[in-house]
CSV table of C-alpha atoms in Angstrom, one decimal:
chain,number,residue,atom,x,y,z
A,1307,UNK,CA,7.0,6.7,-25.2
A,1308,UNK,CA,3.5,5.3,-25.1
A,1309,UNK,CA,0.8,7.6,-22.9
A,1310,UNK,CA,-1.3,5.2,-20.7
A,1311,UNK,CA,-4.8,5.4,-20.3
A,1312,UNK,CA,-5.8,4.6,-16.6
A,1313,UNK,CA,-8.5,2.7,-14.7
A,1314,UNK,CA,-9.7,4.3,-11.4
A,1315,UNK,CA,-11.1,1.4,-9.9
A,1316,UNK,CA,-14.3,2.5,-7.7
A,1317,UNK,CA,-13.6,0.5,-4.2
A,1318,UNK,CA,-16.1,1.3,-1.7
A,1319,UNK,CA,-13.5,2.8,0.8
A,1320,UNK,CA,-12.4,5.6,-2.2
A,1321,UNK,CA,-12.7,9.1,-1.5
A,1322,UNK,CA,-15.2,10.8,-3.9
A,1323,UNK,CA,-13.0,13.6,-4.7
A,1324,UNK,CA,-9.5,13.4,-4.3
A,1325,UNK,CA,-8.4,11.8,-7.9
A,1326,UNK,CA,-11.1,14.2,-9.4
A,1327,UNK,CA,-9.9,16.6,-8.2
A,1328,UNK,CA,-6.0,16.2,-8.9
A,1329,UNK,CA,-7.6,15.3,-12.9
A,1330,UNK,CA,-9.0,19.0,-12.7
A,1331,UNK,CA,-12.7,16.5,-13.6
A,1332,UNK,CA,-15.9,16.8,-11.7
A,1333,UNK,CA,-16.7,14.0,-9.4
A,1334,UNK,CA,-19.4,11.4,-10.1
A,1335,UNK,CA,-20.8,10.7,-6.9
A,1336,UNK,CA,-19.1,7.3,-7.0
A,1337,UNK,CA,-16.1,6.9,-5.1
A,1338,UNK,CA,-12.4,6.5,-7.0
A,1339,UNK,CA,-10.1,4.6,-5.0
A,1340,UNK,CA,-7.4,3.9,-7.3
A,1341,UNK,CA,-5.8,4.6,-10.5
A,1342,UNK,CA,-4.0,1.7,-11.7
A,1343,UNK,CA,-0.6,2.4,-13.8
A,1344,UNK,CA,1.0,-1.0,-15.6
A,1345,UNK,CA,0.8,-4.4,-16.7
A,1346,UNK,CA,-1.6,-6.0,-13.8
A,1347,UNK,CA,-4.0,-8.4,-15.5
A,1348,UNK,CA,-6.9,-6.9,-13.6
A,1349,UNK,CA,-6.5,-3.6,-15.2
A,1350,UNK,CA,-3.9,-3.0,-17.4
A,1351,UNK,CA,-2.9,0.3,-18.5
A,1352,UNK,CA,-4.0,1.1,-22.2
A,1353,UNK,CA,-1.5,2.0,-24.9
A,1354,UNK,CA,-2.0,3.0,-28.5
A,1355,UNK,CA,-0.7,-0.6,-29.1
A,1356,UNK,CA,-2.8,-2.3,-27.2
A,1357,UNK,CA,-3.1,-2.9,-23.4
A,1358,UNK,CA,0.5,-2.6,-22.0
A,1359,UNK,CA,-0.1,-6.0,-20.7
A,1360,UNK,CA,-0.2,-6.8,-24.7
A,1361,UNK,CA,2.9,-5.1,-25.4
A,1362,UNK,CA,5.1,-6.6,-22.8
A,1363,UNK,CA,3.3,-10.1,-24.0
A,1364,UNK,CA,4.6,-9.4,-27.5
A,1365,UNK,CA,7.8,-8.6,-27.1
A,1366,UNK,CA,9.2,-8.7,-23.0
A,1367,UNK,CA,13.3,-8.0,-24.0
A,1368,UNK,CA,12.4,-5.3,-26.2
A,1369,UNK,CA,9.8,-3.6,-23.7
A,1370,UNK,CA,11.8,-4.5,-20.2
A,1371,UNK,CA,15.3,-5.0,-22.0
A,1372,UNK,CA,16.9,-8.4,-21.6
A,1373,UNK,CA,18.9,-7.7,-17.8
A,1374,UNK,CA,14.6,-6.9,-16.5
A,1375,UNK,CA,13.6,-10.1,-18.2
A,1376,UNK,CA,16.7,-12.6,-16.2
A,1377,UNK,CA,16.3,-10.9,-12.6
A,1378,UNK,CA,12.6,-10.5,-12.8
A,1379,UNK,CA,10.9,-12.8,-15.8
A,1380,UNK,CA,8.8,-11.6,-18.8
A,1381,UNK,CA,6.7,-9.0,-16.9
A,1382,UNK,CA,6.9,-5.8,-15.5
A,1383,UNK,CA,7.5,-6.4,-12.0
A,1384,UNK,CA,5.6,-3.1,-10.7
A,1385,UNK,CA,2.1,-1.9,-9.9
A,1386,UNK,CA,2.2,2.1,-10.1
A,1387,UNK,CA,-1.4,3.8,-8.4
A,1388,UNK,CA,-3.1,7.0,-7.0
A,1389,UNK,CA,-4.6,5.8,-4.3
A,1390,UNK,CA,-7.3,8.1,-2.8
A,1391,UNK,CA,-8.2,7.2,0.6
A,1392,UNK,CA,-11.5,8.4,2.2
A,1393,UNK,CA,-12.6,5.8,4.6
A,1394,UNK,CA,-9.9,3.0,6.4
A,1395,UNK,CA,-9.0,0.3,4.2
A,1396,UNK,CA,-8.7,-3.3,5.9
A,1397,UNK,CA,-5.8,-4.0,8.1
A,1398,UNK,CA,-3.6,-6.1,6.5
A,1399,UNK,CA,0.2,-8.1,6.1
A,1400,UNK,CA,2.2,-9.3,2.9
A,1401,UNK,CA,3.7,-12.5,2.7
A,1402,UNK,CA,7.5,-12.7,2.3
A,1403,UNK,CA,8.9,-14.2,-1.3
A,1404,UNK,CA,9.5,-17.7,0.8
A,1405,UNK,CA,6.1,-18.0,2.3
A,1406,UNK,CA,4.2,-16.4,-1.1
A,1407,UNK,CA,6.0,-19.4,-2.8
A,1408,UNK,CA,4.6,-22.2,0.1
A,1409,UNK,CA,1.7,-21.0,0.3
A,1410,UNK,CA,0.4,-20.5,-3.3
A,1411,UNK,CA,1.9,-24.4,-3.8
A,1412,UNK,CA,0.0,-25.5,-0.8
A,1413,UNK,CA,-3.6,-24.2,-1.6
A,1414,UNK,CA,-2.7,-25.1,-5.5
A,1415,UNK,CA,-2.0,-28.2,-4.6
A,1416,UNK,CA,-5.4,-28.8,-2.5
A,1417,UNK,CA,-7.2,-27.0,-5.2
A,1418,UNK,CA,-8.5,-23.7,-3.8
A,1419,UNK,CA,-9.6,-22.2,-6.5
A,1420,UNK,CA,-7.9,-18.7,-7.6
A,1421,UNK,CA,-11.4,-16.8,-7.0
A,1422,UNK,CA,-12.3,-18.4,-3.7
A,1423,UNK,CA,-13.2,-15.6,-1.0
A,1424,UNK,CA,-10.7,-18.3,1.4
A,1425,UNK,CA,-8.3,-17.9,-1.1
A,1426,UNK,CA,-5.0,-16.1,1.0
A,1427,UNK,CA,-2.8,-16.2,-2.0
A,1428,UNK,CA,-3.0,-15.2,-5.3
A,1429,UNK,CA,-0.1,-15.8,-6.7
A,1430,UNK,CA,3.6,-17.2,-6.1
A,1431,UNK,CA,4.8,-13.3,-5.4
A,1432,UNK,CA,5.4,-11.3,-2.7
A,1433,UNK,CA,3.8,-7.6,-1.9
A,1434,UNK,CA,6.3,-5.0,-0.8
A,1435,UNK,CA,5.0,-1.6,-1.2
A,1436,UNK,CA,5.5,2.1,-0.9
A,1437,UNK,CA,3.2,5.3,-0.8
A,1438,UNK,CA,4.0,8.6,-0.8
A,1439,UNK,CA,2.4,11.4,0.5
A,1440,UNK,CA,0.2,14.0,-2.2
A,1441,UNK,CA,-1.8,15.4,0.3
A,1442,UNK,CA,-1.9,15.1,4.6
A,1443,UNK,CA,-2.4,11.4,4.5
A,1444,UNK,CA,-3.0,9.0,7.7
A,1445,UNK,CA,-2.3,5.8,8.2
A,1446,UNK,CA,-1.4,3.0,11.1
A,1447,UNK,CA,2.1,1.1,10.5
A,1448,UNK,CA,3.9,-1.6,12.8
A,1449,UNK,CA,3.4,-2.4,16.4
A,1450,UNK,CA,3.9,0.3,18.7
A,1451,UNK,CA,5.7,-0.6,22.3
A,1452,UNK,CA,3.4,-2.7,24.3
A,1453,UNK,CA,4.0,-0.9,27.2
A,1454,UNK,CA,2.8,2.1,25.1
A,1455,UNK,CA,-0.3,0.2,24.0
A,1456,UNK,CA,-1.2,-0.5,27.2
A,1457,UNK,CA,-1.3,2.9,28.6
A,1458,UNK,CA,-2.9,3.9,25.7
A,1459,UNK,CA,-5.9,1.5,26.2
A,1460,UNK,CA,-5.7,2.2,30.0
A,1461,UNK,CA,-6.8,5.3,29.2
A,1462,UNK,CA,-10.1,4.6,28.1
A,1463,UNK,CA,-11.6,3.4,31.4
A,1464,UNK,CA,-13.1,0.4,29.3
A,1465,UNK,CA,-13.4,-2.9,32.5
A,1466,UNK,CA,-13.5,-4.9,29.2
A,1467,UNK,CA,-10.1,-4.1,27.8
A,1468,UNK,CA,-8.3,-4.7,31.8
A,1469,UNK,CA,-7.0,-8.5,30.3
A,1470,UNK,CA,-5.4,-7.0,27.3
A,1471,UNK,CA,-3.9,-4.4,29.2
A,1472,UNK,CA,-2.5,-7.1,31.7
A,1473,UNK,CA,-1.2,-9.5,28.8
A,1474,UNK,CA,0.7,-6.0,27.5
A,1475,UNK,CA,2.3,-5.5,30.7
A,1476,UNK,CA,2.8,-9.0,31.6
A,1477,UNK,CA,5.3,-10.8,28.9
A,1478,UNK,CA,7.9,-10.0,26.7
A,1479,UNK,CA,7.3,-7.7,23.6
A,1480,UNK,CA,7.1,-10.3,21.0
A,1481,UNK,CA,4.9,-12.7,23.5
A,1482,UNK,CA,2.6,-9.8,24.2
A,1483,UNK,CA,1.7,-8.5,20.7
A,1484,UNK,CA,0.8,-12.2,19.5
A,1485,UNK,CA,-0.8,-13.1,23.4
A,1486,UNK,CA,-3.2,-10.3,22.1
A,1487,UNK,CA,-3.8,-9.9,18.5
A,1488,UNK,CA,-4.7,-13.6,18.9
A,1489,UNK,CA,-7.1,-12.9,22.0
A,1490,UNK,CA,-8.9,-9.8,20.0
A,1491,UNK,CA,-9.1,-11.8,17.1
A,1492,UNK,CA,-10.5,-15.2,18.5
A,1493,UNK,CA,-13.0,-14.0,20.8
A,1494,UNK,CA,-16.5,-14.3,21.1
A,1495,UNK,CA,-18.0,-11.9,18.5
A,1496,UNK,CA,-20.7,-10.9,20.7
A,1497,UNK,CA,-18.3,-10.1,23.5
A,1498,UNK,CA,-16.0,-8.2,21.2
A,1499,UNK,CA,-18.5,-6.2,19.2
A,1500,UNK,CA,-19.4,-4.7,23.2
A,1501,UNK,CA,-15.9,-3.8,23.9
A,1502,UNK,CA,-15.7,-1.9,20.6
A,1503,UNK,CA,-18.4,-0.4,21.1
A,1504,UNK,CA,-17.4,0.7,24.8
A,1505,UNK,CA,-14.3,1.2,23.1
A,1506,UNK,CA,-15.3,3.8,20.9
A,1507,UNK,CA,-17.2,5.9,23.0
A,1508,UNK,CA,-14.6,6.7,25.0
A,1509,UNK,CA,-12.2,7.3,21.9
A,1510,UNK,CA,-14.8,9.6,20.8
A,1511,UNK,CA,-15.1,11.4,24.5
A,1512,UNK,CA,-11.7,11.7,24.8
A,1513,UNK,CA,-10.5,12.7,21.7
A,1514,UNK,CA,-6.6,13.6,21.2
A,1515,UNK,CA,-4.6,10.5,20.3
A,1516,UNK,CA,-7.5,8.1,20.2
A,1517,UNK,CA,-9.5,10.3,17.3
A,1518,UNK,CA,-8.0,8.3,14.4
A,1519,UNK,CA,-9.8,5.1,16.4
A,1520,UNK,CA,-12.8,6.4,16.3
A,1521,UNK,CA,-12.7,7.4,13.6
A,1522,UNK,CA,-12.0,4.2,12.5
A,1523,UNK,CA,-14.7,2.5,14.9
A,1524,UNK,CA,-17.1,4.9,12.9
A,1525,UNK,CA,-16.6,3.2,9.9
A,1526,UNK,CA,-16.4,-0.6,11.1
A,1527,UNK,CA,-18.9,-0.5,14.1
A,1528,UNK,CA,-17.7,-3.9,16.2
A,1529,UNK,CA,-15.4,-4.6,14.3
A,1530,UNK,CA,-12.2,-6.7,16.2
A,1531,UNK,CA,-10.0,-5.2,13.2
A,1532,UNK,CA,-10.5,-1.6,15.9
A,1533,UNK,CA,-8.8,-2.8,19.0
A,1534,UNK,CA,-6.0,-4.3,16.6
A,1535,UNK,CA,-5.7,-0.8,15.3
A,1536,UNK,CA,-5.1,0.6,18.5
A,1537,UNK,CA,-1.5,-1.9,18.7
A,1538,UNK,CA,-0.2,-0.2,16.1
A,1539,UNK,CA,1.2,3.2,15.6
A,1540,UNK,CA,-0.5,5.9,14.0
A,1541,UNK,CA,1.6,7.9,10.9
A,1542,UNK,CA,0.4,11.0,9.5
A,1543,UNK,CA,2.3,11.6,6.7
A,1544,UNK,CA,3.3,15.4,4.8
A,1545,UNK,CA,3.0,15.5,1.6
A,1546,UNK,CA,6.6,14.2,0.0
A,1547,UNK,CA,6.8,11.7,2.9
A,1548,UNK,CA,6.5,8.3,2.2
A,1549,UNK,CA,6.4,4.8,3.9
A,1550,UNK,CA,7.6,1.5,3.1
A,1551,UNK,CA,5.8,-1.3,4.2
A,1552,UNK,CA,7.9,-5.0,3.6
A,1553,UNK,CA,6.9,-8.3,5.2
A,1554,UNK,CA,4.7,-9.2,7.7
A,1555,UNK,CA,4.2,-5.8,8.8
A,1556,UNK,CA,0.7,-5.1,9.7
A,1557,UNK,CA,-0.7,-1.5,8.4
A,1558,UNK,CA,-3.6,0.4,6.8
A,1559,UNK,CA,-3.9,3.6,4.8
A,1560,UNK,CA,-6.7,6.1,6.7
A,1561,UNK,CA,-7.0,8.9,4.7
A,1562,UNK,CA,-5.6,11.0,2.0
A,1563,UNK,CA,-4.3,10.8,-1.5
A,1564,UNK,CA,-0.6,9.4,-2.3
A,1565,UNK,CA,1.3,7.5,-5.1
A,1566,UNK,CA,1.5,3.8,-4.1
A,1567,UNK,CA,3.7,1.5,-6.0
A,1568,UNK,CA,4.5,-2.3,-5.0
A,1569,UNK,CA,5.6,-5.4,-6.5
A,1570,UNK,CA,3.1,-7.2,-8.4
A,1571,UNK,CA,1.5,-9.3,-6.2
A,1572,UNK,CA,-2.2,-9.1,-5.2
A,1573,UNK,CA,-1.9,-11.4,-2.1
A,1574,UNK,CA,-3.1,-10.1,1.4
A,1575,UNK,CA,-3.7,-11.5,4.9
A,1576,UNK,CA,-6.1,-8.9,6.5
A,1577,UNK,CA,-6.3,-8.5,10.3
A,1578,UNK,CA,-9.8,-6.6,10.5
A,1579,UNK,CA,-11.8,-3.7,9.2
A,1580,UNK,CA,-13.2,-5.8,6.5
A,1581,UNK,CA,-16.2,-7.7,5.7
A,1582,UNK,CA,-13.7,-10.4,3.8
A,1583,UNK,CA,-12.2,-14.0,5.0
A,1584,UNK,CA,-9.6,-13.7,7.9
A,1585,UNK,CA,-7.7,-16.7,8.3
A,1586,UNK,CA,-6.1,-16.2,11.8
A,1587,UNK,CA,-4.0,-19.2,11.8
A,1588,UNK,CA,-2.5,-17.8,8.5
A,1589,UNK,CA,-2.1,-14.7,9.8
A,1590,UNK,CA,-0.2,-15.2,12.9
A,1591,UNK,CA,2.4,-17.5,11.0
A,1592,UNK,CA,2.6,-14.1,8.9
A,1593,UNK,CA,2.8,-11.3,11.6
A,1594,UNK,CA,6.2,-10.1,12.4
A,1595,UNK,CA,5.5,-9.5,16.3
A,1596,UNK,CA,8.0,-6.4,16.5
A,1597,UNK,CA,7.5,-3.2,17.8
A,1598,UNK,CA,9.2,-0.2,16.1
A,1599,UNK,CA,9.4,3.1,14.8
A,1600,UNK,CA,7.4,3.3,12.0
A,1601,UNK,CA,10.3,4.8,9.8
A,1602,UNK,CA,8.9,7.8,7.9
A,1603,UNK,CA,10.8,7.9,4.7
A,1604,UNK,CA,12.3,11.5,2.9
A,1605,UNK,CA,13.9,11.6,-0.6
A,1606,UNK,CA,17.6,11.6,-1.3
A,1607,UNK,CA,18.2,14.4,-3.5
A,1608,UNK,CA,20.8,13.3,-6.1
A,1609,UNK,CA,22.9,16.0,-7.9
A,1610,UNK,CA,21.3,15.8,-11.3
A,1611,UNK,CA,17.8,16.5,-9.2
A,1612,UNK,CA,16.3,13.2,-8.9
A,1613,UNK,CA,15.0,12.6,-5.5
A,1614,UNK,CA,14.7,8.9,-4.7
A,1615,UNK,CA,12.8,7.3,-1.9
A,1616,UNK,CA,15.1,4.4,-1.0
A,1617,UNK,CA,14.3,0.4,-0.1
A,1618,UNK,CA,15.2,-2.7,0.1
A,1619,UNK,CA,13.8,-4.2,-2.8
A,1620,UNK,CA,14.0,-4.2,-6.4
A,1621,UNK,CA,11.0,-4.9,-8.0
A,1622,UNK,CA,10.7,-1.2,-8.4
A,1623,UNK,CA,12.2,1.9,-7.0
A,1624,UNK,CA,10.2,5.3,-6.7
A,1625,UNK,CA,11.8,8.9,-7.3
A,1626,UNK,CA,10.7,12.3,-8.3
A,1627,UNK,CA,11.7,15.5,-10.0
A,1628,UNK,CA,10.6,18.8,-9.0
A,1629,UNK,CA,11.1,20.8,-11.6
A,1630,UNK,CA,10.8,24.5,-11.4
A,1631,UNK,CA,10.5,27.2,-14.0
A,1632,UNK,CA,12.9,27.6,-16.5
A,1633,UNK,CA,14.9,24.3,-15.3
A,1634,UNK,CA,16.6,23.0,-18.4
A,1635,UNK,CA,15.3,19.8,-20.1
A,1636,UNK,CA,16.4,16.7,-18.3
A,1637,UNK,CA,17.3,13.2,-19.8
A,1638,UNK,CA,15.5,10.2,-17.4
A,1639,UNK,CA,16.5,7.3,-20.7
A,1640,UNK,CA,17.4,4.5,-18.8
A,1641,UNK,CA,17.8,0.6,-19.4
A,1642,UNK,CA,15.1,-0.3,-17.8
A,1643,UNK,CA,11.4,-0.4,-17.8
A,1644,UNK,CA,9.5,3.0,-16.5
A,1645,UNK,CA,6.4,5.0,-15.8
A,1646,UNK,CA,6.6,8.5,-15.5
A,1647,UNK,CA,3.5,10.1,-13.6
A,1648,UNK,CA,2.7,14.2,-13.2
A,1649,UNK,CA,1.2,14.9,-10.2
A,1650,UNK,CA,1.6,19.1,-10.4
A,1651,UNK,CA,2.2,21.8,-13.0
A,1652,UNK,CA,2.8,20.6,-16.7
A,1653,UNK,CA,5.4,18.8,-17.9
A,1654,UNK,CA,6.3,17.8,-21.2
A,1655,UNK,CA,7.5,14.0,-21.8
A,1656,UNK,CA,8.9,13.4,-25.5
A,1657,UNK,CA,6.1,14.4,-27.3
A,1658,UNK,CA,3.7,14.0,-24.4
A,1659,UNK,CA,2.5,17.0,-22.7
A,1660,UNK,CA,1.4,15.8,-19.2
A,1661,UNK,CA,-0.9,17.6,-16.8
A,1662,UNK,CA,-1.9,16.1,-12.8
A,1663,UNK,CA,-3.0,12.4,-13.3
A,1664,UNK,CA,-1.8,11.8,-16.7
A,1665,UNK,CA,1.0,8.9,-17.0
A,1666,UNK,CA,3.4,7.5,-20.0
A,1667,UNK,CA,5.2,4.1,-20.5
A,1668,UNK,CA,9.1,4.0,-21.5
A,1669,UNK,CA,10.4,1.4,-22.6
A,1670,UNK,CA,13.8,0.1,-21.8
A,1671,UNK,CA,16.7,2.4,-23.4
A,1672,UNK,CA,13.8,4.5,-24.7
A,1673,UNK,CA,14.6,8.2,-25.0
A,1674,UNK,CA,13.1,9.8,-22.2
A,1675,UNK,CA,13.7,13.8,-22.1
A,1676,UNK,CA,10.9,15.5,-20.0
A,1677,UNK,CA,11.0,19.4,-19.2
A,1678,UNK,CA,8.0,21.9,-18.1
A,1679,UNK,CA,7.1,23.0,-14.8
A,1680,UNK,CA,6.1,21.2,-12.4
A,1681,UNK,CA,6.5,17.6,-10.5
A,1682,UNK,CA,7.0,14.3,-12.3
A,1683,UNK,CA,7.3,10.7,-10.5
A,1684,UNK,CA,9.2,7.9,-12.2
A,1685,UNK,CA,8.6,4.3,-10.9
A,1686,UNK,CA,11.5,1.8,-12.5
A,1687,UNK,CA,13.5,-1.4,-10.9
A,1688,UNK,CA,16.7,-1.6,-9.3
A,1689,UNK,CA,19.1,-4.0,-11.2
């Protein structure tokens, strides 16, 4: 097994102490938003062999085994991270596979170049994802009943809000959610940055359920991306509990630390809470207009102790052991490609001894016995 030496990439929404923290290092000041784990171009994992970009490169069957390299190509098809939240990131929807596909043609084809900031996608893939819960971690997922949402903003006492709350009330579920995403999001800044700033006073006042809005109104002052916040449902996760986040689904991570995989995609429609490009039009033809339960996710404990966090993709799959003192060694060798991450205690990996943060790369069919004490994630795919 190869250990992987990690980027923490320094995004402005980070928390300054979170991955320190779990590292047992002091923090810099600066804020540490991610640690990147894999084969991503933009920061691939390092290796004693090179980057592990470099390794795949060189020899993909060998690495991935041959059944990874027909379902998913020469590339690992997974994106492992810590991801330490200490301020909202932007509210955003993935593209399903069909519409990554059009719509990295399409702006190909009219030459859009890759690093444009109008650029909506990066790639021909699309961006499923998963976090799990290290600490207490908050975050808004799905439409929530309009009918709820209306009540909800009713609340506030806000004379500027009164039309939303009528559209909410006045059409059919679907109808109402797009009726008013598009209105917040196509209005007259000037107009809009008042009502969020009404908005969030009375969030502020009243406290309760409307805190994680102001919150997030504290951060983004004006911002339209607040009033689409308050559509959706608000999450707070315990740590082991996860959430998986598929197509079209709008949702953004609040606060706290969790393990995030996804598939290897970097493309992103965002809805708000950003200084970047919005591109309504895209977004709407995006946005599944579908109220629901966010559907907090709890692992499936299997009998030889792996506890799996099941979806419905298979660009990767996300499990953990918990392993307690004096649990015999276990053997995690599978055919497939896979990361295996500490996040407590100390636990030994072949001849790796891992402690919180630290990570190492198995290759397909590579031995992989770990023991110790403590809590170890494995990120793989599903063939």
């Amino acid at each position: 097994m190869d250990r992987l030496d990690n980027t923490v990439r320094p995004y402005a929404w980070g928390s300054t102490t979170a991955i320190p923290a779990l590292l047992g290092t002091e923090p810099t000041g600066e804020p540490q938003a991610e640690m990147w784990m894999g084969a991503h171009p933009g920061a691939p994992s390092r290796t004693g062999r090179g980057t592990l970009a470099e390794v795949v490169d060189a020899a993909p069957e060998r690495e991935l085994g041959a059944a990874s390299v027909a379902k998913f190509g020469p590339r690992l098809p997974f994106l492992l991270k810590l991801l330490a939240a200490g301020a909202p990131l932007s509210l955003q929807v993935h593209p399903d596979l069909a519409q990554a596909r059009a719509g990295y043609e399409d702006e190909e084809r009219r030459g859009v170049p890759l690093d444009a900031p109008h650029r909506n996608y990066k790639d021909a893939n699309h961006k499923p994802e998963l976090i799990c819960a290290l600490t207490e971690f908050d975050g808004l997922c799905g439409f929530r009943p309009p009918a709820e949402t209306a009540d909800l903003l009713d609340g506030l006492g806000v004379a500027s809000l009164k039309p939303y709350v009528d559209l909410l009330r006045a059409y059919p579920e679907d109808a109402a959610l797009r009726e008013v995403l598009t209105a917040v999001l196509t209005a007259d800044p000037e107009e809009m940055s008042r009502t969020v700033t009404e908005t969030a006073a009375a969030c502020d006042r009243l406290g309760g359920a409307y805190t994680p809005y102001a919150d997030i109104a504290h951060h983004y002052p004006g911002d339209p991306g607040v009033l689409a916040a308050m559509l959706l449902n608000h999450v707070r996760l315990q740590p082991g509990e996860a959430l998986y986040l598929g197509a079209g689904i709008p949702h953004a991570y609040l606060n706290g630390l969790g393990v995030e995989i996804m598939a290897n995609s970097d493309n992103v429609l965002r809805c708000g809470l950003t200084p970047k490009h919005v591109d309504v039009p895209e977004l709407l033809r995006i946005v599944r207009f579908e109220a629901g339960d966010p559907g907090v996710l709890r692992p499936e404990a299997s009998p030889d102790g792996e506890e799996v966090y099941e979806t419905p993709i298979d660009e990767f799959r996300l499990s953990r052991h918990v392993l307690p003192e004096g649990t015999a060694a276990r053997d995690l060798t599978l055919p497939t490609p896979q990361i295996l991450l500490c996040t407590a205690g100390t636990v030994r990996a072949g001849e790796h001894e891992l402690t919180p943060g630290q990570s190492v790369f198995a290759a397909a069919g590579e031995k992989a016995e770990v023991s110790g004490t403590g809590t170890l994630f494995r990120a793989t795919v599903l063939l």
